[in-house]
Amino acid sequence: MRAPRFFEWQEQRWLPRYFRHGITHYLRKLFVGFNIYSPVAPLLAHLIKQTHRTKLWDFCSGSGGMLPEIQTSLRENHQIETDITFTDKFPNCDDLVALCKSAPESLHFKAEAIDALHHDQPTSAIRTFFTAFHHFNEKDATQILK
C-alpha cells in the first residue's frame, strides 16, 4: 500500500519566500518545544560509534529542525562531538545563519539550493532526513536510499 502524498504549501515554487520560511520557522519551534526528536540522539550515537563518522549532512533542513538539540545531547550524554551541515532545496538562510552562529565551529549550512536527489555531498558523512522523507515519491525515495 502506498503512502498518501499530501499537498504542502512550502513545496510550491510559486509560494513567496516569506511564507515558506515562516512555515519552516514554525515547524522548528514546534519540534523544539515538544522535543519530539529526543529519542533520536541515542540511536544516532550508536550509529556514530559504529561508523566512526561524526560529520552529518542533513537534507530538507528547513530552519534546522532538532539537530542542534540532538547535537547537544550527543555531546552531553554520549561525549560525541559532531559537525553538522544543513541543506535544503529552499534554504531558510535567515534562520540558518542565526542557528549556526550558536555553534559556528560545528554547525554549517549551504545557502544554495541542494536537491536531495542530485547532490555532491561527501559519502563520508552520515545523511539525515528528519520529517522530510514524505516529500518524495516511491521512485525518488528508493533512489535516495540507494
Short mmCIF file of C-alpha atoms in Angstrom, two decimals:
data_model
loop_
_atom_site.label_atom_id
_atom_site.label_comp_id
_atom_site.label_asym_id
_atom_site.label_seq_id
_atom_site.Cartn_x
_atom_site.Cartn_y
_atom_site.Cartn_z
CA MET A 1 0.00 0.00 0.00
CA ARG A 2 1.37 3.36 -0.98
CA ALA A 3 1.56 6.19 1.50
CA PRO A 4 -0.70 9.10 0.60
CA ARG A 5 1.01 12.22 -0.72
CA PHE A 6 -0.36 15.46 0.66
CA PHE A 7 -0.21 18.98 -0.66
CA GLU A 8 2.31 21.10 1.23
CA TRP A 9 2.49 24.84 0.75
CA GLN A 10 6.24 25.14 1.36
CA GLU A 11 6.98 22.74 -1.52
CA GLN A 12 5.45 25.07 -4.09
CA ARG A 13 7.96 27.13 -6.09
CA TRP A 14 5.40 29.91 -6.51
CA LEU A 15 4.94 30.39 -2.75
CA PRO A 16 6.63 33.62 -1.65
CA ARG A 17 9.81 33.04 0.34
CA TYR A 18 8.37 34.88 3.35
CA PHE A 19 5.57 32.33 3.74
CA ARG A 20 7.80 29.31 3.07
CA HIS A 21 10.28 30.46 5.70
CA GLY A 22 7.50 31.23 8.14
CA ILE A 23 6.30 27.65 7.83
CA THR A 24 9.76 26.14 8.37
CA HIS A 25 10.42 28.53 11.27
CA TYR A 26 7.15 27.48 12.90
CA LEU A 27 7.98 23.78 12.41
CA ARG A 28 11.38 24.21 14.11
CA LYS A 29 9.74 25.94 17.08
CA LEU A 30 7.18 23.14 17.27
CA PHE A 31 9.83 20.38 17.15
CA VAL A 32 11.97 22.10 19.78
CA GLY A 33 9.02 22.96 22.01
CA PHE A 34 7.73 19.40 22.11
CA ASN A 35 11.21 17.82 21.97
CA ILE A 36 9.86 15.23 19.55
CA TYR A 37 13.25 14.04 18.31
CA SER A 38 14.84 13.36 21.71
CA PRO A 39 14.71 9.55 21.10
CA VAL A 40 16.97 10.02 18.06
CA ALA A 41 20.14 11.00 19.97
CA PRO A 42 20.90 7.53 21.43
CA LEU A 43 20.23 5.90 18.06
CA LEU A 44 22.46 8.38 16.27
CA ALA A 45 25.14 7.96 18.96
CA HIS A 46 25.11 4.21 18.32
CA LEU A 47 25.45 4.76 14.56
CA ILE A 48 28.30 7.24 15.02
CA LYS A 49 30.17 4.82 17.29
CA GLN A 50 29.72 2.01 14.75
CA THR A 51 30.78 4.03 11.69
CA HIS A 52 33.26 6.44 13.33
CA ARG A 53 31.65 9.20 11.24
CA THR A 54 30.96 12.43 13.09
CA LYS A 55 30.02 14.58 10.10
CA LEU A 56 26.31 14.80 9.39
CA TRP A 57 24.66 16.19 6.29
CA ASP A 58 21.01 16.95 6.87
CA PHE A 59 18.74 17.16 3.85
CA CYS A 60 15.47 19.10 3.69
CA SER A 61 16.60 21.03 6.78
CA GLY A 62 14.15 23.91 6.54
CA SER A 63 15.08 26.06 9.54
CA GLY A 64 17.32 23.46 11.16
CA GLY A 65 14.82 21.20 12.86
CA MET A 66 16.00 19.49 16.03
CA LEU A 67 19.60 18.80 15.01
CA PRO A 68 21.17 21.46 17.26
CA GLU A 69 19.37 19.97 20.24
CA ILE A 70 20.36 16.45 19.15
CA GLN A 71 23.95 17.68 18.79
CA THR A 72 23.87 18.99 22.37
CA SER A 73 22.52 15.66 23.61
CA LEU A 74 25.24 13.76 21.73
CA ARG A 75 27.88 15.98 23.34
CA GLU A 76 26.48 15.97 26.88
CA ASN A 77 25.09 12.44 27.16
CA HIS A 78 27.33 10.45 24.80
CA GLN A 79 30.56 12.51 24.69
CA ILE A 80 30.37 12.72 20.90
CA GLU A 81 31.31 15.87 19.00
CA THR A 82 29.62 16.28 15.64
CA ASP A 83 29.89 18.58 12.65
CA ILE A 84 26.52 19.28 11.01
CA THR A 85 25.75 20.76 7.60
CA PHE A 86 22.17 21.81 6.86
CA THR A 87 20.88 21.68 3.27
CA ASP A 88 17.54 22.36 1.65
CA LYS A 89 16.01 22.82 -1.77
CA PHE A 90 14.61 26.12 -0.43
CA PRO A 91 17.06 27.02 2.38
CA ASN A 92 15.80 29.36 5.09
CA CYS A 93 19.08 31.26 5.23
CA ASP A 94 17.87 33.83 7.78
CA ASP A 95 17.07 31.17 10.38
CA LEU A 96 20.08 29.02 9.48
CA VAL A 97 22.52 31.93 9.83
CA ALA A 98 21.19 32.65 13.32
CA LEU A 99 21.21 28.96 14.23
CA CYS A 100 24.78 28.39 13.02
CA LYS A 101 26.02 31.41 14.99
CA SER A 102 25.22 29.46 18.17
CA ALA A 103 27.99 26.95 17.33
CA PRO A 104 29.97 28.31 14.36
CA GLU A 105 32.66 25.65 14.68
CA SER A 106 30.24 22.74 14.28
CA LEU A 107 27.04 24.00 12.58
CA HIS A 108 27.12 24.97 8.90
CA PHE A 109 24.64 25.37 6.07
CA LYS A 110 24.63 25.55 2.31
CA ALA A 111 22.99 28.74 1.10
CA GLU A 112 22.45 27.35 -2.39
CA ALA A 113 19.56 25.04 -3.20
CA ILE A 114 20.51 21.40 -2.58
CA ASP A 115 18.26 18.77 -4.10
CA ALA A 116 18.46 15.54 -2.10
CA LEU A 117 18.20 13.59 -5.36
CA HIS A 118 21.10 15.37 -7.07
CA HIS A 119 23.93 16.43 -4.82
CA ASP A 120 27.67 16.12 -4.32
CA GLN A 121 27.57 15.54 -0.56
CA PRO A 122 30.60 13.65 0.69
CA THR A 123 29.96 9.95 1.15
CA SER A 124 31.98 10.03 4.38
CA ALA A 125 29.13 11.84 6.15
CA ILE A 126 26.03 10.39 7.77
CA ARG A 127 22.98 11.57 5.83
CA THR A 128 19.89 12.53 7.78
CA PHE A 129 16.30 13.32 6.81
CA PHE A 130 14.07 14.49 9.66
CA THR A 131 10.37 14.96 8.94
CA ALA A 132 11.18 15.17 5.25
CA PHE A 133 11.17 11.75 3.62
CA HIS A 134 7.45 12.01 2.90
CA HIS A 135 8.25 14.73 0.36
CA PHE A 136 9.49 12.09 -2.08
CA ASN A 137 7.55 9.71 -4.25
CA GLU A 138 8.35 5.99 -4.11
CA LYS A 139 10.82 6.07 -7.02
CA ASP A 140 12.75 9.05 -5.65
CA ALA A 141 12.74 7.67 -2.09
CA THR A 142 14.23 4.42 -3.40
CA GLN A 143 16.92 6.40 -5.25
CA ILE A 144 17.80 8.30 -2.07
CA LEU A 145 18.13 5.09 -0.08
CA LYS A 146 20.46 3.59 -2.69
#
